[in-house]
CSV table of C-alpha atoms in Angstrom, one decimal:
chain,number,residue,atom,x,y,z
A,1,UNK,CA,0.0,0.0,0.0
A,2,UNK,CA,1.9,3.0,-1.2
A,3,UNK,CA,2.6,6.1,1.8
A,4,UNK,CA,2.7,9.4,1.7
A,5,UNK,CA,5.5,10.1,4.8
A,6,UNK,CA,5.4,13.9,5.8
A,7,UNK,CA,8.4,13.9,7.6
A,8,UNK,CA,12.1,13.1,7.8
A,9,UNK,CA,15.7,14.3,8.7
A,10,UNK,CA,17.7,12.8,5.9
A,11,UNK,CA,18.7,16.4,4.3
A,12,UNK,CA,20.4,17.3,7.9
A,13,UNK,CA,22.5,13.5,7.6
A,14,UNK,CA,23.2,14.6,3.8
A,15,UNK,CA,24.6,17.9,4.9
A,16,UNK,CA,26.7,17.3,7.4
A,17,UNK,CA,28.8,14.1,5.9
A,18,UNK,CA,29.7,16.4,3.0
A,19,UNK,CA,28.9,14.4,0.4
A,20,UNK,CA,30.0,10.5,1.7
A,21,UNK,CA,26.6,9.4,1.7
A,22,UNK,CA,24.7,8.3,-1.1
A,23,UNK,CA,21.0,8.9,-0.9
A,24,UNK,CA,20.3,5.9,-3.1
A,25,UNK,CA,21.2,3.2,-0.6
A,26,UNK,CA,23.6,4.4,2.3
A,27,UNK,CA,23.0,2.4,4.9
A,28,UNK,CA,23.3,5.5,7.9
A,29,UNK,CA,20.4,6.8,6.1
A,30,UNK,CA,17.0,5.5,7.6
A,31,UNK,CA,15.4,6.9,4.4
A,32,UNK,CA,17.6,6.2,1.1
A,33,UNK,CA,15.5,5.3,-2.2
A,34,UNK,CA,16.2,1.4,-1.2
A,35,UNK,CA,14.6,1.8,1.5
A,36,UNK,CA,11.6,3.6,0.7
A,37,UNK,CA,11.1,2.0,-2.3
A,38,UNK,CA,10.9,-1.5,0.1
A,39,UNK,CA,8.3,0.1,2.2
A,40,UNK,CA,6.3,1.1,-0.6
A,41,UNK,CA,6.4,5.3,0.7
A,42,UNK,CA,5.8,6.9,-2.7
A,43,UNK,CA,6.4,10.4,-1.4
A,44,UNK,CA,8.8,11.3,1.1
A,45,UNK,CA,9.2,14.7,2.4
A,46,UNK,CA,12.4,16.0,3.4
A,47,UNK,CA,12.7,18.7,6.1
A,48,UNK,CA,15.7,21.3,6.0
A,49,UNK,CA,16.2,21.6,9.9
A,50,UNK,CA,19.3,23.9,11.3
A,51,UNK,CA,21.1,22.9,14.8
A,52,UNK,CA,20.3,25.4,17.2
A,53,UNK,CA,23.6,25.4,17.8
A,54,UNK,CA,24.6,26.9,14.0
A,55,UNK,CA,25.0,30.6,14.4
A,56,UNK,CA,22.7,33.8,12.8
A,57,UNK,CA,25.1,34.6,9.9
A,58,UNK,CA,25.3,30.8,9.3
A,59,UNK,CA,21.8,29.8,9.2
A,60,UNK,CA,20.8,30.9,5.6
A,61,UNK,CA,24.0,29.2,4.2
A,62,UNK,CA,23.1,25.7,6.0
A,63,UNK,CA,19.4,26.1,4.4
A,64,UNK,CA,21.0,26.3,1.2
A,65,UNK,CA,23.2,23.6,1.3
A,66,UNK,CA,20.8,20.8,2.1
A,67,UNK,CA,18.3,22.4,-0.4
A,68,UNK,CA,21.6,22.0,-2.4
A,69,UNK,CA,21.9,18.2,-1.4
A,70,UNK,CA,18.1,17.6,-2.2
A,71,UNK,CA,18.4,19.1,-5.6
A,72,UNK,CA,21.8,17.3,-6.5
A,73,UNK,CA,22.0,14.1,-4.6
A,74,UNK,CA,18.3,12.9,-3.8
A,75,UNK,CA,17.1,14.0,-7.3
A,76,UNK,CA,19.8,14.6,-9.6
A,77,UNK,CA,21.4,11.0,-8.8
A,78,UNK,CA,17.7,9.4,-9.0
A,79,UNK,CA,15.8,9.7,-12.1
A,80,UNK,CA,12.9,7.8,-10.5
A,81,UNK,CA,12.8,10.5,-7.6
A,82,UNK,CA,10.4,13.1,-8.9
A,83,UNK,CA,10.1,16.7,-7.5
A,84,UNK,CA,6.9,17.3,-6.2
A,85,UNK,CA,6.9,21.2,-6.0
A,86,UNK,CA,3.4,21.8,-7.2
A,87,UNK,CA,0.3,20.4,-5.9
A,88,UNK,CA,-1.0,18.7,-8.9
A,89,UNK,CA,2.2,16.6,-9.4
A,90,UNK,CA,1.4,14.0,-7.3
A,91,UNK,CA,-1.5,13.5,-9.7
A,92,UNK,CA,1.7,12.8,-12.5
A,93,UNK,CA,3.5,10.0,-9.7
A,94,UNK,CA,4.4,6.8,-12.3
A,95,UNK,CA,4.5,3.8,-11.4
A,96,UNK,CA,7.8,3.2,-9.7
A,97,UNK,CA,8.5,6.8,-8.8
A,98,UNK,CA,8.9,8.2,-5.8
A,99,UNK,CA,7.8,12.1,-5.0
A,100,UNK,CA,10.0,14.4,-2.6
A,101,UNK,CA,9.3,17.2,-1.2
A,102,UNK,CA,10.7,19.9,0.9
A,103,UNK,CA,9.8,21.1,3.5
A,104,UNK,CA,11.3,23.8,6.4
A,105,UNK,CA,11.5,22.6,10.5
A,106,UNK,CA,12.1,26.3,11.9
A,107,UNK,CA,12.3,29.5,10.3
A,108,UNK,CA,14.7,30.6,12.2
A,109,UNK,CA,17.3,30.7,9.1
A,110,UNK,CA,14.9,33.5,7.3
A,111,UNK,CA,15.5,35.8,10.5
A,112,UNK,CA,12.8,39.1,9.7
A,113,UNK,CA,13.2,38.5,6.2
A,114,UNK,CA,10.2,37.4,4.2
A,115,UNK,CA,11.7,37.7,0.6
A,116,UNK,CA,14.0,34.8,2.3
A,117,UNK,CA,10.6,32.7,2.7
A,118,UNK,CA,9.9,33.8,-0.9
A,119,UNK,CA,13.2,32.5,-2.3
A,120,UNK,CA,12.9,29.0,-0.3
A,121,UNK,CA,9.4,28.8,-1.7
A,122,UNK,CA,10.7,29.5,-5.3
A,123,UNK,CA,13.2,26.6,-4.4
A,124,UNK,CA,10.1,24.4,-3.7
A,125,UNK,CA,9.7,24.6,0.1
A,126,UNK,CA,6.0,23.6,0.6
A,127,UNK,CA,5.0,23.1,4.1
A,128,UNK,CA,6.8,25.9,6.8
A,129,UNK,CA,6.8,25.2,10.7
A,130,UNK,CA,7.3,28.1,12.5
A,131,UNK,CA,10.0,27.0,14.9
A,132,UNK,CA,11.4,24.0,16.6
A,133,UNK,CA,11.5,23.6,20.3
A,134,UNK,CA,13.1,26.7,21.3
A,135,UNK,CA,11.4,30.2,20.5
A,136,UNK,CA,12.4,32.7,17.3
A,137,UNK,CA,11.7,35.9,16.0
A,138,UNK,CA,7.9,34.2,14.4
A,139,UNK,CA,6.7,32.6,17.9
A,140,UNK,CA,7.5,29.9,20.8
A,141,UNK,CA,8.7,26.5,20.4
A,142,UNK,CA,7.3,23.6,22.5
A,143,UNK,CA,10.1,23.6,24.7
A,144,UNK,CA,10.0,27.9,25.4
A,145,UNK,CA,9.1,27.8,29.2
A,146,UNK,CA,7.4,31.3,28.3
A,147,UNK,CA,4.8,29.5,26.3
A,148,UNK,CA,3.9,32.6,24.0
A,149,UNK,CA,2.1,32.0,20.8
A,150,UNK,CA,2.8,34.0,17.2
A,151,UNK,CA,4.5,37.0,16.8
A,152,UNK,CA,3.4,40.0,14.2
A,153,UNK,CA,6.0,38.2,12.1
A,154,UNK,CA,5.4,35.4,12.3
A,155,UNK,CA,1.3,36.2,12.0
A,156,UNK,CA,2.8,37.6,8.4
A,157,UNK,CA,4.3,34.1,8.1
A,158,UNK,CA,1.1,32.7,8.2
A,159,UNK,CA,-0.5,34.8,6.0
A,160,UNK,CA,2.2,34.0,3.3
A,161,UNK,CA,2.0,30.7,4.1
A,162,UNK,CA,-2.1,31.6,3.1
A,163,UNK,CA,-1.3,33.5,-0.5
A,164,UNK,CA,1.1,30.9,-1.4
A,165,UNK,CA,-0.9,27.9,-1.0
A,166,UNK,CA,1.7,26.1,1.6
A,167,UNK,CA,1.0,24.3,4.7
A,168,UNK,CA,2.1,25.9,8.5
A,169,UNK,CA,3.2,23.0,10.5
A,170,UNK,CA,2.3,23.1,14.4
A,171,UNK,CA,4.0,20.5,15.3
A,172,UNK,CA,7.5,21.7,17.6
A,173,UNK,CA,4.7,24.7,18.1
A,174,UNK,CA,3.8,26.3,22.0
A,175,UNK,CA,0.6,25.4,22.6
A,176,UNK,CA,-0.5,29.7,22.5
A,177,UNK,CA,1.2,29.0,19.4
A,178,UNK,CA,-0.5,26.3,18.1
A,179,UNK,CA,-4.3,27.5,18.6
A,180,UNK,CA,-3.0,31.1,16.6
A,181,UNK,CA,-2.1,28.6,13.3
A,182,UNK,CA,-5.6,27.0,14.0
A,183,UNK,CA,-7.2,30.5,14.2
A,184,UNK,CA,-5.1,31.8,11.1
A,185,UNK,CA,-4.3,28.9,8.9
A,186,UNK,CA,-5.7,28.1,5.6
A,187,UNK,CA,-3.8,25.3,5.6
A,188,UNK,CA,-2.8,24.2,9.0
A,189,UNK,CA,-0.8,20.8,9.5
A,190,UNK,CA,1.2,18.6,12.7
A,191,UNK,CA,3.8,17.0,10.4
A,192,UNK,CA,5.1,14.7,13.0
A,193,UNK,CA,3.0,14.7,16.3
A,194,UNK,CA,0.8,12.5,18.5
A,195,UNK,CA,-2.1,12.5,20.9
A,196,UNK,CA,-1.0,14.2,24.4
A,197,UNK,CA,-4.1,12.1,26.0
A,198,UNK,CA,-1.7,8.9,25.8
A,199,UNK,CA,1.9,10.2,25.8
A,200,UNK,CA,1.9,13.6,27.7
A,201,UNK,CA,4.8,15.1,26.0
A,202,UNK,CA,4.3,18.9,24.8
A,203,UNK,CA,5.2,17.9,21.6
A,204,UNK,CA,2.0,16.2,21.4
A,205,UNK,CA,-1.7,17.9,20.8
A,206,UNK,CA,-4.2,17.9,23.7
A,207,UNK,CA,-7.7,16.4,22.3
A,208,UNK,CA,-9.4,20.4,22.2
A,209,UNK,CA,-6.4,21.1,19.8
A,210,UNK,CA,-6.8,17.9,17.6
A,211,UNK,CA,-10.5,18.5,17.2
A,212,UNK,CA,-9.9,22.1,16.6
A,213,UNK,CA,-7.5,20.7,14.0
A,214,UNK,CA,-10.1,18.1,12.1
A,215,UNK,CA,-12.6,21.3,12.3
A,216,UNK,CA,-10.3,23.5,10.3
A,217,UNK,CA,-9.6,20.9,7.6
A,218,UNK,CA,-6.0,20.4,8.8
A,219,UNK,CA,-4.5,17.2,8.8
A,220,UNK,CA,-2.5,14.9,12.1
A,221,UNK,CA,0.8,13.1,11.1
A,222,UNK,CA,1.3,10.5,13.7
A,223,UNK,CA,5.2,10.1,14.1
A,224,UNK,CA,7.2,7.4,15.2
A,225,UNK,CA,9.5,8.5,17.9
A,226,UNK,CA,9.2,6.5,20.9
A,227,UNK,CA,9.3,9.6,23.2
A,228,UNK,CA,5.8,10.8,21.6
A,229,UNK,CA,4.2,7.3,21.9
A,230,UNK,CA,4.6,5.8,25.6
A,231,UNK,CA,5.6,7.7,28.7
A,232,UNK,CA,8.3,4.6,29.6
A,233,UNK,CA,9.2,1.2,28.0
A,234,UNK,CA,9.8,0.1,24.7
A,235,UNK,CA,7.0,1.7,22.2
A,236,UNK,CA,5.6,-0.7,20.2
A,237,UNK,CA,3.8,-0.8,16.5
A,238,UNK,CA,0.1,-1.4,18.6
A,239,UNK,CA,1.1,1.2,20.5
A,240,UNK,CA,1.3,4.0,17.7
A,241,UNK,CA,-1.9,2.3,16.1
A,242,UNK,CA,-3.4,3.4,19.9
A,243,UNK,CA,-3.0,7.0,19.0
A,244,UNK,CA,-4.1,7.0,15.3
A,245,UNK,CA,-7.5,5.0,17.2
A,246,UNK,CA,-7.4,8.0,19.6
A,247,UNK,CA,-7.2,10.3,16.8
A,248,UNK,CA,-10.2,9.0,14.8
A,249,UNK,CA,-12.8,8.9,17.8
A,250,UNK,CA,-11.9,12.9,17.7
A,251,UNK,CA,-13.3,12.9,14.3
A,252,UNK,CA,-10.1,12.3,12.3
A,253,UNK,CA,-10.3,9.0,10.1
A,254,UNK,CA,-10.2,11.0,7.4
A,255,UNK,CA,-7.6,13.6,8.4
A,256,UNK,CA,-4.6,11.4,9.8
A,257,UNK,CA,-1.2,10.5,8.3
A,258,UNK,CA,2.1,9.6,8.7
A,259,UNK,CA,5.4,11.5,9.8
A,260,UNK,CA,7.9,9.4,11.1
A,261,UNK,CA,10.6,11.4,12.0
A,262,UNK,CA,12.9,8.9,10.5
A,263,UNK,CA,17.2,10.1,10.3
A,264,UNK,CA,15.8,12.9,13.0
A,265,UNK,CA,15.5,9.7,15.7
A,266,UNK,CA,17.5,7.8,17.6
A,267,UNK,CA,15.3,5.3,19.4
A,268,UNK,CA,13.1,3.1,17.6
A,269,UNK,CA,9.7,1.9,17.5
A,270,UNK,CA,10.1,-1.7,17.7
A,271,UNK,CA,9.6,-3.0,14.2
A,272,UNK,CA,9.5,0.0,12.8
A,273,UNK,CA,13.6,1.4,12.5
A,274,UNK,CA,13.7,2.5,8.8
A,275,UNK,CA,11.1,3.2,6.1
A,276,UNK,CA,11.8,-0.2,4.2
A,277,UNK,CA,9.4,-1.7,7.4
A,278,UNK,CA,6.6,0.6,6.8
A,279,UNK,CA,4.0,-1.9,5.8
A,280,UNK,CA,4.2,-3.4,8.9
A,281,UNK,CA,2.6,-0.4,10.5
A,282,UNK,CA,0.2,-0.9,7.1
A,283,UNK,CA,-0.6,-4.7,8.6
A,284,UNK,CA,-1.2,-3.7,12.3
A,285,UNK,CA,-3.4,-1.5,10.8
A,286,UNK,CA,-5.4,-3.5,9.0
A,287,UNK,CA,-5.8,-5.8,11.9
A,288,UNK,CA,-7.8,-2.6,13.4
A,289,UNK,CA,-9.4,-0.7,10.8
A,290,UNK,CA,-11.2,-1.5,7.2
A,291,UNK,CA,-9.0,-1.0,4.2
A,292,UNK,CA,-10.5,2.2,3.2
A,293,UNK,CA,-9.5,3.8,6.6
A,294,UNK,CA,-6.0,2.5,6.1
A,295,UNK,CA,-5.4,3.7,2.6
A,296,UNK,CA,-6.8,7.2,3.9
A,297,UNK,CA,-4.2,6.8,6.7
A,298,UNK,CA,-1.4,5.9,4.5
A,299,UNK,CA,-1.8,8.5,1.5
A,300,UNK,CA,-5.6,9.4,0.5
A,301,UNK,CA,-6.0,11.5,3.0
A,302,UNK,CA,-3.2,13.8,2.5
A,303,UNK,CA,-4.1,13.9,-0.9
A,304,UNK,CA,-7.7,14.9,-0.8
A,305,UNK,CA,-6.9,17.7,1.8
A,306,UNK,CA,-3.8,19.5,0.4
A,307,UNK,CA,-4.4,22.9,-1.3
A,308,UNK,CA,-6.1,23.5,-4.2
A,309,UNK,CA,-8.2,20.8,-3.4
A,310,UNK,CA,-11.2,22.6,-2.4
A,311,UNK,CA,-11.6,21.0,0.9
């Protein structure tokens, strides 16, 4: 059953070994083209995601460089891996390719500076979270003690986010931050986050958010980082399938997906360590839910509610 898989740190890997890895089958990469093609995920997003630890002047430059290894390593060494940088293009997917897409984790590279959004959109970036987990100049990150939501900027972030027809990711959002995306969104998304009724972790969405979420027309992306899914032990495959069943009795079935979070993870969901075992979250599924739910799960859904769609 073919997956849509909204999130993953491969760029960040690609970037920082200078060039030794090879997208097409490294074996440090939990998402190469081997592996997805062996899990059946027929697009991939790719998230460019900056260390905090990478300075102000800096942050701009690293952006540009893992766009640059998406561009000429992921694509240019993969004929079968097929920009998706308009909506309708996953409409042209051929049998045997995979779409990638980017995708930004933080805007903290952009600093005040919109035309810098407007250059990373012109390079493809379709989905924008406002920040990781600490706060920026747009609003507070999950793990910002203050707990403020969105400022004017990034309120304007939003609304380019609106005109331009890409998605504003809450997950790594402050929940203040989090229910202003709801309120201003036209297309709001959680890339990689779970239920916080079952693993209370702030990177997770209480049930008044998720619902708030379904209301708007935004999608869920359940991820696969143990740390979201269980509170202690090993997490299990039943146990991510517990927040997706979660999800839909907030009136989700048709608005949940995938994000796993895969090359941005260290710890593993058992059976589930790289993208070439993603159908055996498909068959724990299917013990659970009719086939039609599953295939909404897996990619239908994200398809009938991107933009343009008139959802």
């Amino acid at each position: 059953m073919n997956i849509i898989d909204l999130h993953c740190d491969a760029l960040m890997k690609l970037q920082e070994a200078k060039g030794a890895l090879r997208f097409a089958d490294a074996k440090e990469l939990h998402t190469n083209k081997k592996r997805l093609l062996a899990g059946q995920v027929k697009v991939q997003c790719f998230a460019i995601f900056i260390e905090p630890e990478v300075k102000g002047d800096q942050k701009f430059q690293v952006v540009l460089e893992q766009i640059d290894y998406f561009y000429k390593e992921v694509l240019g060494k993969n004929p079968d891996m097929v920009h998706i940088k308009e909506w309708s293009d996953f409409d042209r997917l051929k049998l045997g390719q995979i779409g990638a897409m980017l995708t930004l984790e933080g805007v903290d590279a952009i600093g005040n500076d919109l035309a810098k959004l407007h250059i990373l959109y012109q390079l493809g970036v379709r989905s924008v979270g406002l920040t990781w987990n600490q706060a920026n100049l747009a609003a507070d990150g999950a793990g910002e003690p203050r707990g403020g939501g969105l400022t004017l900027f990034g309120k304007e972030i939003v609304e380019f986010n609106n005109e331009h027809q890409i998605l504003t990711d809450v997950s790594h959002l402050s929940d203040k931050g989090i229910w202003d995306v709801i309120e201003l969104a036209k297309y709001p998304i959680a890339s990689h986050s779970n239920a916080r009724a079952l693993c209370n972790h702030p990177r997770n969405l209480t049930d008044e958010q998720a619902r708030a979420m379904f209301m708007q027309g935004g999608l869920i992306h359940v991820v696969y980082h143990p740390l979201f899914i269980k509170e202690s032990g090993a997490a299990t495959i039943a146990d991510l399938v517990k927040h997706i069943d979660h999800l839909c009795g907030l009136g989700g079935v048709k608005q949940i997906g995938f994000g796993s979070d895969f090359d941005g993870i260290t710890t593993f969901v058992t059976g589930l360590e790289d993208a070439s075992k993603s159908q055996s979250l498909i068959n724990e599924l299917l013990k659970h839910f009719k086939e039609e739910a599953v295939r909404g799960f897996a990619y239908e859904n994200f398809l009938n509610h991107r933009p343009g769609t008139g959802r």
